[in-house]
Amino acid sequence: MKPLLLLHALFAASALATAQAAPVTYAIDPAHTYPSFEADHMGLSHWRGKLNKSAGTIVYDKATGAGSVDVQMDLSSVDFGLDAMNGWARGKDFFNVDKNPSASFKGRFDGARDGVPTQVAGELSLNGRTRPVTLTIHRLKCIPHPMLKRDYCGADASGSFNREDFGLAAGKDYGFDMTVNLRIQVEAVAKE
């Protein structure tokens, strides 16, 4: 009789562990997501900007730290806080949003410590080109959303890329550094 009880207990523990390790899909909350960037201006200063429209999903398994990210960014929503710069960046000499209206980032969580990933290794698609980009996760926290009563997660991440790799070399001949630094704050709510 005891072996049967032990087998039943092991089966129940296994089922509980499997249930706890189930990945959850989250929808990115565009009202609380802030993908921002900074780029060199002739070695004199940094121009900072953001993308005001983004959408996507995050899949996250809190037990293992595994998961994925799939984000689309509307390049026509680029915002430097300066109308003339916004218009130039959307135009044919840079993003050319008529031809390439969006950018995307798809990646997988990596380097989990106690169920929390330390980075997202993925690919950025921009200006018709796709290149590897890794984001360092500085913070990731989940709580019950106080109004929606669903799981709600937020993260802060950063990374960088060489914009010339994406065919965006404007200003290089004037001494602009081609490195773009990213700083991304994202919040996402579990789908029903």
PDB file of N, CA, C and O in Angstrom, residues 28 53-57 70-74 102-106:
ATOM      1  N   ILE A  28       2.211  43.040 -25.011  1.00  0.00           N
ATOM      2  CA  ILE A  28       2.912  44.267 -24.650  1.00  0.00           C
ATOM      3  C   ILE A  28       1.909  45.403 -24.505  1.00  0.00           C
ATOM      4  O   ILE A  28       1.020  45.575 -25.336  1.00  0.00           O
ATOM      5  N   LYS A  53       5.018  54.052 -31.052  1.00  0.00           N
ATOM      6  CA  LYS A  53       4.074  52.963 -31.325  1.00  0.00           C
ATOM      7  C   LYS A  53       4.828  51.648 -31.475  1.00  0.00           C
ATOM      8  O   LYS A  53       5.672  51.505 -32.356  1.00  0.00           O
ATOM      9  N   SER A  54       4.495  50.714 -30.594  1.00  0.00           N
ATOM     10  CA  SER A  54       5.055  49.375 -30.680  1.00  0.00           C
ATOM     11  C   SER A  54       4.009  48.385 -30.181  1.00  0.00           C
ATOM     12  O   SER A  54       3.101  48.749 -29.442  1.00  0.00           O
ATOM     13  N   ALA A  55       4.150  47.143 -30.606  1.00  0.00           N
ATOM     14  CA  ALA A  55       3.209  46.092 -30.211  1.00  0.00           C
ATOM     15  C   ALA A  55       3.947  44.764 -30.256  1.00  0.00           C
ATOM     16  O   ALA A  55       4.993  44.639 -30.894  1.00  0.00           O
ATOM     17  N   GLY A  56       3.402  43.770 -29.590  1.00  0.00           N
ATOM     18  CA  GLY A  56       4.016  42.465 -29.666  1.00  0.00           C
ATOM     19  C   GLY A  56       3.648  41.579 -28.498  1.00  0.00           C
ATOM     20  O   GLY A  56       2.770  41.906 -27.691  1.00  0.00           O
ATOM     21  N   THR A  57       4.342  40.454 -28.421  1.00  0.00           N
ATOM     22  CA  THR A  57       4.081  39.478 -27.374  1.00  0.00           C
ATOM     23  C   THR A  57       5.378  39.018 -26.732  1.00  0.00           C
ATOM     24  O   THR A  57       6.449  39.036 -27.350  1.00  0.00           O
ATOM     25  N   ASP A  70       8.702  39.012 -29.231  1.00  0.00           N
ATOM     26  CA  ASP A  70       8.386  39.326 -30.623  1.00  0.00           C
ATOM     27  C   ASP A  70       7.744  40.714 -30.621  1.00  0.00           C
ATOM     28  O   ASP A  70       6.611  40.874 -30.180  1.00  0.00           O
ATOM     29  N   VAL A  71       8.504  41.715 -31.071  1.00  0.00           N
ATOM     30  CA  VAL A  71       8.048  43.107 -31.001  1.00  0.00           C
ATOM     31  C   VAL A  71       8.111  43.747 -32.378  1.00  0.00           C
ATOM     32  O   VAL A  71       9.090  43.573 -33.103  1.00  0.00           O
ATOM     33  N   GLN A  72       7.064  44.479 -32.738  1.00  0.00           N
ATOM     34  CA  GLN A  72       7.038  45.266 -33.967  1.00  0.00           C
ATOM     35  C   GLN A  72       7.002  46.740 -33.578  1.00  0.00           C
ATOM     36  O   GLN A  72       6.271  47.132 -32.672  1.00  0.00           O
ATOM     37  N   MET A  73       7.791  47.553 -34.295  1.00  0.00           N
ATOM     38  CA  MET A  73       7.876  48.985 -34.004  1.00  0.00           C
ATOM     39  C   MET A  73       7.511  49.777 -35.249  1.00  0.00           C
ATOM     40  O   MET A  73       8.022  49.495 -36.333  1.00  0.00           O
ATOM     41  N   ASP A  74       6.627  50.739 -35.096  1.00  0.00           N
ATOM     42  CA  ASP A  74       6.183  51.600 -36.185  1.00  0.00           C
ATOM     43  C   ASP A  74       7.188  52.733 -36.337  1.00  0.00           C
ATOM     44  O   ASP A  74       7.272  53.626 -35.491  1.00  0.00           O
ATOM     45  N   SER A 102       8.191  49.528 -40.800  1.00  0.00           N
ATOM     46  CA  SER A 102       8.348  49.003 -39.450  1.00  0.00           C
ATOM     47  C   SER A 102       9.698  48.324 -39.265  1.00  0.00           C
ATOM     48  O   SER A 102      10.408  48.022 -40.216  1.00  0.00           O
ATOM     49  N   ALA A 103      10.009  48.096 -38.012  1.00  0.00           N
ATOM     50  CA  ALA A 103      11.173  47.314 -37.612  1.00  0.00           C
ATOM     51  C   ALA A 103      10.656  46.243 -36.654  1.00  0.00           C
ATOM     52  O   ALA A 103       9.572  46.396 -36.068  1.00  0.00           O
ATOM     53  N   SER A 104      11.401  45.167 -36.493  1.00  0.00           N
ATOM     54  CA  SER A 104      10.974  44.134 -35.550  1.00  0.00           C
ATOM     55  C   SER A 104      12.180  43.581 -34.802  1.00  0.00           C
ATOM     56  O   SER A 104      13.316  43.643 -35.277  1.00  0.00           O
ATOM     57  N   PHE A 105      11.906  43.067 -33.625  1.00  0.00           N
ATOM     58  CA  PHE A 105      12.920  42.378 -32.831  1.00  0.00           C
ATOM     59  C   PHE A 105      12.308  41.070 -32.355  1.00  0.00           C
ATOM     60  O   PHE A 105      11.228  41.059 -31.754  1.00  0.00           O
ATOM     61  N   LYS A 106      12.992  39.969 -32.648  1.00  0.00           N
ATOM     62  CA  LYS A 106      12.554  38.652 -32.197  1.00  0.00           C
ATOM     63  C   LYS A 106      13.726  37.988 -31.504  1.00  0.00           C
ATOM     64  O   LYS A 106      14.840  37.972 -32.036  1.00  0.00           O
TER      65      LYS A 106
END
